[in-house]
């Protein structure tokens, strides 16, 4: 009964549109009062203990790295390489947009940063080349969602933190599901433009693009190769990524200035200042919930209603799709991750596989109103009407739902590389 009241409290505060910090603090206070016999003395200590982890350093480092690469010229150079390689394909610019999003996602770890970096280059290029506004808009807005499933992904890091799941395992697990989504999305881009004449391969343009963009193209290889080879940890990889980004933007491309870098650091600090209090409170809540066996109570509660793993999977997917439409990805992970993961384990789901399922669900949430973050940012970035944005992403929502079904039904896609 207490677990139901806790969920009711959280949902009520969400409906009242209270800030996430208020919701999490209220949940901690409730758990302490109900299960902890009225003691609130340890909240601050729990918050400090939660933040005192080396892995958390990777979050601001990846955020700053993505901002540096976006402010510099790395994104444009990567897009130029992919654009030259996909030119002979029907719908080549659409395919280039999706693949560029996937590649840049491996640098930025962020959906919104990926959408802005790639979309600012390829959206006007597609319009100029004669693609419909609806297709061009839907492709860059939807392609940006790959930023939260392609490693290194900040939402994957947050899920690993709140559920104590290996970040390296989660990064490995995101590769094949990410490839599935890329194949589905590029397949649609080719089909939607099947009547468009293909261009000839411009080998001269490809050579120039590779020569000017080789340092940016090596970035994902250096970053992910070091992680998967075990040469450095995810936190160390974030530091390596940032140093590499600074070196190529300051000394190789020579597009970054001290003034630009100061602005990048300032904006990243603002973002971190909003995110880290949430992480502290969420991880503190996780400690409290574990101490007072709330996940175990949730398992007992849910198992009394649903006794079939397939039925549980259907219900959880529907729940997360709804949650993704009303909450940002980070909020949903920080609140629901530590509660739902033990329940999923009780039904036989691997924590890593469930994490990928959760991330893909929330990835779709980036495109669904009323709180779809990519839609909100695209309103300002591309200056489009909201109904045009929503209509443009509908085919890609259907594609992502199909990908979700495939990833949910085939655990090997998430666990095969572990």
Short mmCIF file of C-alpha atoms in Angstrom, two decimals:
data_model
loop_
_atom_site.label_atom_id
_atom_site.label_comp_id
_atom_site.label_asym_id
_atom_site.label_seq_id
_atom_site.Cartn_x
_atom_site.Cartn_y
_atom_site.Cartn_z
CA UNK A 1 0.00 0.00 0.00
CA UNK A 2 2.86 2.38 0.84
CA UNK A 3 4.47 1.74 -2.54
CA UNK A 4 1.19 2.66 -4.28
CA UNK A 5 1.00 5.88 -2.25
CA UNK A 6 4.58 6.71 -3.24
CA UNK A 7 3.76 6.31 -6.92
CA UNK A 8 0.58 8.32 -6.38
CA UNK A 9 2.58 11.14 -4.78
CA UNK A 10 5.03 11.23 -7.69
CA UNK A 11 2.24 11.19 -10.31
CA UNK A 12 0.30 13.92 -8.47
CA UNK A 13 3.35 16.21 -8.39
CA UNK A 14 3.99 15.48 -12.08
CA UNK A 15 0.39 16.43 -12.95
CA UNK A 16 0.84 19.65 -10.95
CA UNK A 17 3.99 20.27 -13.09
CA UNK A 18 6.30 20.61 -10.10
CA UNK A 19 10.08 20.77 -10.76
CA UNK A 20 11.82 17.40 -10.78
CA UNK A 21 13.97 18.35 -7.77
CA UNK A 22 10.81 19.00 -5.73
CA UNK A 23 9.33 15.65 -6.81
CA UNK A 24 12.45 13.70 -5.87
CA UNK A 25 12.88 15.48 -2.52
CA UNK A 26 9.21 14.82 -1.71
CA UNK A 27 9.70 11.14 -2.57
CA UNK A 28 12.79 10.92 -0.33
CA UNK A 29 10.98 12.64 2.53
CA UNK A 30 7.99 10.29 2.11
CA UNK A 31 10.18 7.17 2.15
CA UNK A 32 12.08 8.34 5.20
CA UNK A 33 8.87 9.23 7.04
CA UNK A 34 7.03 5.99 6.18
CA UNK A 35 9.82 3.39 6.19
CA UNK A 36 12.47 5.24 8.15
CA UNK A 37 10.49 6.07 11.29
CA UNK A 38 10.58 9.82 10.71
CA UNK A 39 14.33 10.35 10.32
CA UNK A 40 15.37 12.87 7.68
CA UNK A 41 18.91 13.38 8.98
CA UNK A 42 20.67 11.40 6.29
CA UNK A 43 19.33 13.03 3.12
CA UNK A 44 22.29 15.40 2.66
CA UNK A 45 24.75 12.62 3.53
CA UNK A 46 23.06 10.32 0.99
CA UNK A 47 23.28 13.02 -1.67
CA UNK A 48 27.00 13.50 -1.07
CA UNK A 49 27.60 9.73 -1.09
CA UNK A 50 25.67 9.44 -4.33
CA UNK A 51 27.74 12.12 -6.10
CA UNK A 52 31.06 10.86 -4.76
CA UNK A 53 31.60 8.60 -7.79
CA UNK A 54 34.28 8.86 -10.45
CA UNK A 55 31.87 7.87 -13.21
CA UNK A 56 29.80 11.04 -12.74
CA UNK A 57 32.77 13.06 -14.01
CA UNK A 58 32.15 11.62 -17.47
CA UNK A 59 28.82 13.47 -17.81
CA UNK A 60 30.13 17.09 -17.82
CA UNK A 61 33.19 16.04 -19.82
CA UNK A 62 31.06 14.48 -22.59
CA UNK A 63 28.72 17.49 -22.53
CA UNK A 64 31.66 19.89 -22.93
CA UNK A 65 33.26 17.73 -25.62
CA UNK A 66 30.07 17.67 -27.70
CA UNK A 67 29.68 21.44 -27.32
CA UNK A 68 33.28 22.05 -28.46
CA UNK A 69 32.87 19.83 -31.54
CA UNK A 70 29.58 21.54 -32.40
CA UNK A 71 30.93 25.06 -31.98
CA UNK A 72 33.97 24.17 -34.08
CA UNK A 73 33.93 22.65 -37.55
CA UNK A 74 34.07 18.93 -36.76
CA UNK A 75 30.34 18.42 -37.34
CA UNK A 76 30.41 20.09 -40.77
CA UNK A 77 33.49 18.10 -41.80
CA UNK A 78 31.90 14.79 -40.77
CA UNK A 79 28.70 15.67 -42.63
CA UNK A 80 30.70 16.49 -45.76
CA UNK A 81 32.38 13.06 -45.71
CA UNK A 82 29.09 11.18 -45.27
CA UNK A 83 27.35 13.33 -47.88
CA UNK A 84 30.05 12.54 -50.47
CA UNK A 85 29.84 8.81 -49.71
CA UNK A 86 26.03 8.57 -49.95
CA UNK A 87 25.63 10.74 -53.08
CA UNK A 88 24.99 7.74 -55.44
CA UNK A 89 22.08 6.54 -53.27
CA UNK A 90 18.51 7.58 -54.06
CA UNK A 91 17.55 9.95 -51.30
CA UNK A 92 21.27 10.33 -50.64
CA UNK A 93 20.99 13.51 -48.58
CA UNK A 94 18.37 11.89 -46.34
CA UNK A 95 20.62 8.86 -45.86
CA UNK A 96 23.54 11.23 -45.22
CA UNK A 97 21.51 13.05 -42.54
CA UNK A 98 20.68 9.82 -40.67
CA UNK A 99 24.21 8.39 -40.86
CA UNK A 100 25.72 11.77 -39.91
CA UNK A 101 23.45 11.85 -36.86
CA UNK A 102 24.62 8.36 -35.90
CA UNK A 103 28.30 9.31 -36.30
CA UNK A 104 27.99 12.61 -34.48
CA UNK A 105 26.00 10.89 -31.73
CA UNK A 106 29.13 8.88 -31.00
CA UNK A 107 30.84 12.20 -30.29
CA UNK A 108 28.23 14.31 -28.51
CA UNK A 109 26.19 11.67 -26.65
CA UNK A 110 23.21 14.01 -26.90
CA UNK A 111 20.11 13.93 -29.10
CA UNK A 112 19.53 17.68 -29.21
CA UNK A 113 23.19 18.56 -29.89
CA UNK A 114 23.23 15.96 -32.68
CA UNK A 115 20.05 17.30 -34.27
CA UNK A 116 21.27 20.91 -34.23
CA UNK A 117 24.79 20.11 -35.46
CA UNK A 118 23.67 17.93 -38.40
CA UNK A 119 20.37 19.66 -39.14
CA UNK A 120 21.93 23.12 -39.43
CA UNK A 121 24.01 21.79 -42.35
CA UNK A 122 21.77 19.23 -44.08
CA UNK A 123 18.25 20.65 -43.60
CA UNK A 124 18.88 23.66 -45.89
CA UNK A 125 20.89 21.41 -48.25
CA UNK A 126 17.95 19.03 -48.64
CA UNK A 127 15.53 21.91 -49.23
CA UNK A 128 17.85 23.34 -51.89
CA UNK A 129 18.17 19.92 -53.57
CA UNK A 130 14.40 19.67 -54.01
CA UNK A 131 13.42 17.39 -51.11
CA UNK A 132 10.02 18.15 -49.61
CA UNK A 133 10.09 20.28 -46.49
CA UNK A 134 8.22 17.59 -44.57
CA UNK A 135 10.74 14.86 -45.41
CA UNK A 136 13.80 17.07 -44.80
CA UNK A 137 12.42 18.31 -41.48
CA UNK A 138 11.31 14.88 -40.24
CA UNK A 139 14.65 13.32 -41.16
CA UNK A 140 16.91 15.73 -39.28
CA UNK A 141 14.61 15.97 -36.26
CA UNK A 142 14.17 12.18 -36.02
CA UNK A 143 17.78 11.35 -36.88
CA UNK A 144 18.84 13.39 -33.87
CA UNK A 145 17.19 10.84 -31.55
CA UNK A 146 19.98 8.38 -32.39
CA UNK A 147 22.11 10.46 -30.02
CA UNK A 148 20.70 8.70 -26.96
CA UNK A 149 21.19 5.09 -28.11
CA UNK A 150 24.53 5.24 -29.98
CA UNK A 151 27.35 5.12 -27.41
CA UNK A 152 28.72 7.09 -25.65
CA UNK A 153 25.21 8.16 -24.61
CA UNK A 154 24.59 10.35 -21.57
CA UNK A 155 21.18 8.69 -20.88
CA UNK A 156 22.93 5.30 -20.91
CA UNK A 157 25.42 6.65 -18.36
CA UNK A 158 22.58 7.93 -16.16
CA UNK A 159 20.77 4.58 -16.38
CA UNK A 160 23.98 2.81 -15.38
CA UNK A 161 24.43 5.16 -12.43
CA UNK A 162 20.94 4.80 -10.95
CA UNK A 163 20.73 1.02 -11.53
CA UNK A 164 24.41 0.19 -10.83
CA UNK A 165 24.74 -1.45 -14.27
CA UNK A 166 28.08 -1.59 -16.10
CA UNK A 167 28.46 1.43 -18.37
CA UNK A 168 30.80 -0.47 -20.70
CA UNK A 169 28.18 -3.23 -21.05
CA UNK A 170 25.50 -0.62 -21.80
CA UNK A 171 27.72 1.03 -24.42
CA UNK A 172 28.33 -2.34 -26.09
CA UNK A 173 24.64 -3.16 -25.87
CA UNK A 174 23.68 0.04 -27.69
CA UNK A 175 25.66 -0.77 -30.85
CA UNK A 176 23.46 -3.38 -32.56
CA UNK A 177 20.10 -1.81 -31.57
CA UNK A 178 21.49 1.47 -32.89
CA UNK A 179 22.39 -0.26 -36.16
CA UNK A 180 18.88 -1.71 -36.41
CA UNK A 181 17.37 1.77 -36.08
CA UNK A 182 19.84 3.22 -38.60
CA UNK A 183 18.99 0.51 -41.16
CA UNK A 184 15.24 1.03 -40.69
CA UNK A 185 15.49 4.82 -40.96
CA UNK A 186 17.82 4.84 -43.98
CA UNK A 187 15.62 2.21 -45.65
CA UNK A 188 12.65 4.55 -45.30
CA UNK A 189 14.69 7.51 -46.61
CA UNK A 190 15.62 5.51 -49.74
CA UNK A 191 12.05 4.24 -50.25
CA UNK A 192 10.51 7.70 -49.78
CA UNK A 193 12.80 9.10 -52.50
CA UNK A 194 12.83 6.05 -54.79
CA UNK A 195 11.72 8.14 -57.78
CA UNK A 196 14.49 10.68 -57.34
CA UNK A 197 17.45 10.23 -59.73
CA UNK A 198 20.69 9.15 -58.08
CA UNK A 199 23.82 11.24 -58.47
CA UNK A 200 27.18 10.03 -59.66
CA UNK A 201 29.96 9.47 -57.17
CA UNK A 202 32.23 12.53 -57.07
CA UNK A 203 35.58 10.97 -56.16
CA UNK A 204 37.29 14.34 -56.12
CA UNK A 205 34.84 15.70 -53.56
CA UNK A 206 35.24 12.54 -51.46
CA UNK A 207 39.05 12.89 -51.44
CA UNK A 208 38.81 16.54 -50.38
CA UNK A 209 36.22 15.73 -47.69
CA UNK A 210 38.38 12.92 -46.29
CA UNK A 211 41.52 15.05 -46.33
CA UNK A 212 39.84 17.95 -44.52
CA UNK A 213 37.77 15.82 -42.16
CA UNK A 214 40.07 12.90 -41.33
CA UNK A 215 40.80 14.15 -37.80
CA UNK A 216 37.10 14.49 -37.02
CA UNK A 217 36.39 11.08 -38.62
CA UNK A 218 38.99 9.43 -36.36
CA UNK A 219 37.23 10.73 -33.26
CA UNK A 220 34.68 7.88 -32.78
CA UNK A 221 37.41 5.31 -33.51
CA UNK A 222 39.72 6.70 -30.83
CA UNK A 223 36.91 7.20 -28.33
CA UNK A 224 35.04 3.91 -28.64
CA UNK A 225 38.10 1.83 -29.51
CA UNK A 226 39.75 2.81 -26.25
CA UNK A 227 36.66 1.94 -24.22
CA UNK A 228 35.95 -1.44 -25.81
CA UNK A 229 39.60 -2.50 -25.84
CA UNK A 230 39.77 -1.82 -22.11
CA UNK A 231 42.58 0.69 -22.58
CA UNK A 232 40.66 3.30 -20.59
CA UNK A 233 37.41 3.52 -18.62
CA UNK A 234 34.31 5.50 -19.68
CA UNK A 235 35.37 8.38 -17.42
CA UNK A 236 38.91 8.38 -18.79
CA UNK A 237 37.49 8.19 -22.32
CA UNK A 238 35.49 11.35 -21.66
CA UNK A 239 38.70 13.15 -20.66
CA UNK A 240 40.51 11.80 -23.74
CA UNK A 241 37.59 12.89 -25.94
CA UNK A 242 37.65 16.43 -24.55
CA UNK A 243 41.42 16.82 -24.95
CA UNK A 244 41.25 15.45 -28.51
CA UNK A 245 38.38 17.81 -29.38
CA UNK A 246 40.29 20.81 -28.02
CA UNK A 247 43.49 19.89 -29.86
CA UNK A 248 41.87 19.46 -33.28
CA UNK A 249 39.62 22.52 -32.94
CA UNK A 250 42.33 24.86 -31.58
CA UNK A 251 45.44 23.63 -33.39
CA UNK A 252 44.36 21.54 -36.42
CA UNK A 253 41.15 23.13 -37.68
CA UNK A 254 42.00 26.43 -35.94
CA UNK A 255 38.32 27.39 -35.76
CA UNK A 256 38.05 27.61 -31.97
CA UNK A 257 39.01 30.85 -30.21
CA UNK A 258 39.36 31.55 -26.50
CA UNK A 259 36.21 33.68 -26.63
CA UNK A 260 34.21 30.86 -28.26
CA UNK A 261 35.60 28.36 -25.78
CA UNK A 262 34.65 30.58 -22.84
CA UNK A 263 31.06 30.76 -24.14
CA UNK A 264 30.98 26.97 -24.64
CA UNK A 265 32.21 26.35 -21.09
CA UNK A 266 29.67 28.83 -19.69
CA UNK A 267 26.74 27.20 -21.48
CA UNK A 268 27.89 23.70 -20.48
CA UNK A 269 28.23 24.83 -16.86
CA UNK A 270 24.65 26.10 -16.91
CA UNK A 271 23.46 22.75 -18.22
CA UNK A 272 25.49 20.88 -15.61
CA UNK A 273 24.20 23.18 -12.89
CA UNK A 274 20.66 22.14 -13.78
CA UNK A 275 21.48 18.44 -14.17
CA UNK A 276 23.69 17.63 -11.20
CA UNK A 277 21.26 18.54 -8.40
CA UNK A 278 18.80 16.16 -10.11
CA UNK A 279 21.41 13.40 -10.23
CA UNK A 280 22.29 13.94 -6.56
CA UNK A 281 18.68 13.75 -5.38
CA UNK A 282 17.81 10.84 -7.70
CA UNK A 283 20.78 8.73 -6.57
CA UNK A 284 19.99 9.58 -2.95
CA UNK A 285 16.42 8.37 -3.51
CA UNK A 286 17.83 5.20 -5.02
CA UNK A 287 19.85 4.52 -1.86
CA UNK A 288 16.81 5.12 0.34
CA UNK A 289 14.54 2.94 -1.79
CA UNK A 290 17.04 0.09 -1.68
CA UNK A 291 17.57 0.40 2.08
CA UNK A 292 13.84 0.19 2.78
CA UNK A 293 13.22 -2.58 0.21
CA UNK A 294 10.82 -0.53 -1.90
CA UNK A 295 11.86 -2.30 -5.17
CA UNK A 296 11.05 -5.66 -3.54
CA UNK A 297 7.62 -4.36 -2.59
CA UNK A 298 7.10 -3.15 -6.15
CA UNK A 299 8.01 -6.63 -7.45
CA UNK A 300 5.44 -8.21 -5.15
CA UNK A 301 2.85 -5.61 -6.16
CA UNK A 302 3.31 -5.99 -9.93
CA UNK A 303 3.64 -9.78 -9.86
CA UNK A 304 0.25 -9.91 -8.17
CA UNK A 305 -1.28 -8.29 -11.25
CA UNK A 306 0.86 -9.65 -14.10
CA UNK A 307 2.24 -13.20 -14.13
CA UNK A 308 3.48 -13.31 -17.74
CA UNK A 309 6.83 -11.78 -18.85
CA UNK A 310 5.42 -10.94 -22.30
CA UNK A 311 2.43 -9.15 -20.79
CA UNK A 312 4.81 -7.29 -18.47
CA UNK A 313 6.93 -6.22 -21.45
CA UNK A 314 3.88 -4.92 -23.33
CA UNK A 315 2.65 -2.98 -20.28
CA UNK A 316 6.10 -1.51 -19.58
CA UNK A 317 6.58 -0.44 -23.20
CA UNK A 318 3.18 1.27 -23.24
CA UNK A 319 3.95 2.94 -19.89
CA UNK A 320 7.33 4.23 -21.05
CA UNK A 321 5.89 5.51 -24.34
CA UNK A 322 3.36 7.55 -22.37
CA UNK A 323 6.01 8.69 -19.87
CA UNK A 324 8.30 9.74 -22.73
CA UNK A 325 5.56 12.00 -24.08
CA UNK A 326 5.33 13.93 -20.80
CA UNK A 327 8.82 13.77 -19.26
CA UNK A 328 12.31 14.38 -20.55
CA UNK A 329 14.55 11.35 -20.94
CA UNK A 330 16.86 12.21 -18.05
CA UNK A 331 13.92 12.81 -15.70
CA UNK A 332 12.28 9.50 -16.63
CA UNK A 333 15.53 7.55 -16.16
CA UNK A 334 16.34 9.14 -12.81
CA UNK A 335 12.85 8.55 -11.40
CA UNK A 336 11.78 5.25 -12.97
CA UNK A 337 15.09 3.45 -13.62
CA UNK A 338 15.76 2.28 -10.06
CA UNK A 339 12.10 1.34 -9.56
CA UNK A 340 11.41 -0.54 -12.80
CA UNK A 341 14.73 -2.35 -13.29
CA UNK A 342 14.35 -4.69 -10.24
CA UNK A 343 10.80 -5.49 -11.37
CA UNK A 344 12.06 -6.32 -14.86
CA UNK A 345 14.76 -8.55 -13.37
CA UNK A 346 12.09 -10.43 -11.42
CA UNK A 347 10.43 -11.25 -14.75
CA UNK A 348 13.69 -12.57 -16.16
CA UNK A 349 14.91 -9.55 -18.14
CA UNK A 350 18.62 -8.79 -18.14
CA UNK A 351 19.33 -5.32 -16.64
CA UNK A 352 21.30 -4.31 -19.74
CA UNK A 353 18.56 -5.46 -22.15
CA UNK A 354 15.91 -3.68 -20.10
CA UNK A 355 18.06 -0.54 -20.10
CA UNK A 356 18.19 -0.54 -23.90
CA UNK A 357 14.42 -1.11 -24.08
CA UNK A 358 13.90 1.83 -21.72
CA UNK A 359 16.23 4.11 -23.70
CA UNK A 360 14.57 3.29 -27.06
CA UNK A 361 11.14 4.00 -25.57
CA UNK A 362 12.32 7.36 -24.29
CA UNK A 363 14.05 8.02 -27.63
CA UNK A 364 10.58 7.94 -29.22
CA UNK A 365 9.50 10.43 -26.55
CA UNK A 366 11.82 13.01 -28.09
CA UNK A 367 9.38 13.13 -31.04
CA UNK A 368 6.01 12.93 -29.26
CA UNK A 369 4.12 15.99 -28.00
CA UNK A 370 3.55 17.69 -25.66
CA UNK A 371 7.11 17.52 -24.21
CA UNK A 372 9.10 16.06 -27.12
CA UNK A 373 12.43 17.83 -26.66
CA UNK A 374 13.51 17.56 -30.30
CA UNK A 375 10.20 19.08 -31.36
CA UNK A 376 10.59 21.96 -28.90
CA UNK A 377 14.15 22.75 -29.98
CA UNK A 378 13.32 22.32 -33.69
CA UNK A 379 10.54 24.91 -33.37
CA UNK A 380 13.19 27.53 -32.67
CA UNK A 381 16.07 26.09 -34.69
CA UNK A 382 14.23 25.49 -37.96
CA UNK A 383 11.42 28.07 -37.47
CA UNK A 384 8.57 25.71 -38.38
CA UNK A 385 4.96 25.45 -37.26
CA UNK A 386 4.31 22.87 -34.56
CA UNK A 387 1.74 20.89 -36.58
CA UNK A 388 4.19 20.69 -39.52
CA UNK A 389 6.86 19.34 -37.17
CA UNK A 390 4.57 16.72 -35.68
CA UNK A 391 3.36 15.58 -39.11
CA UNK A 392 6.91 15.35 -40.44
CA UNK A 393 8.07 12.94 -37.73
CA UNK A 394 5.05 10.57 -37.84
CA UNK A 395 6.67 8.09 -40.31
CA UNK A 396 9.81 7.98 -38.19
CA UNK A 397 7.81 7.41 -35.00
CA UNK A 398 6.26 4.36 -36.70
CA UNK A 399 9.75 3.19 -37.73
CA UNK A 400 11.12 3.63 -34.20
CA UNK A 401 8.16 1.71 -32.74
CA UNK A 402 8.92 -1.13 -35.18
CA UNK A 403 12.55 -1.00 -34.06
CA UNK A 404 11.43 -1.08 -30.41
CA UNK A 405 9.39 -4.23 -31.05
CA UNK A 406 12.37 -5.92 -32.74
CA UNK A 407 14.80 -4.90 -29.96
CA UNK A 408 12.39 -5.97 -27.22
CA UNK A 409 11.67 -9.34 -28.84
CA UNK A 410 15.31 -10.24 -29.63
CA UNK A 411 17.49 -9.85 -26.49
CA UNK A 412 20.53 -11.02 -28.46
CA UNK A 413 20.66 -7.65 -30.23
CA UNK A 414 21.42 -6.02 -26.89
CA UNK A 415 23.40 -8.81 -25.23
CA UNK A 416 25.25 -10.43 -28.14
CA UNK A 417 28.38 -8.27 -27.86
CA UNK A 418 28.71 -8.52 -24.07
#
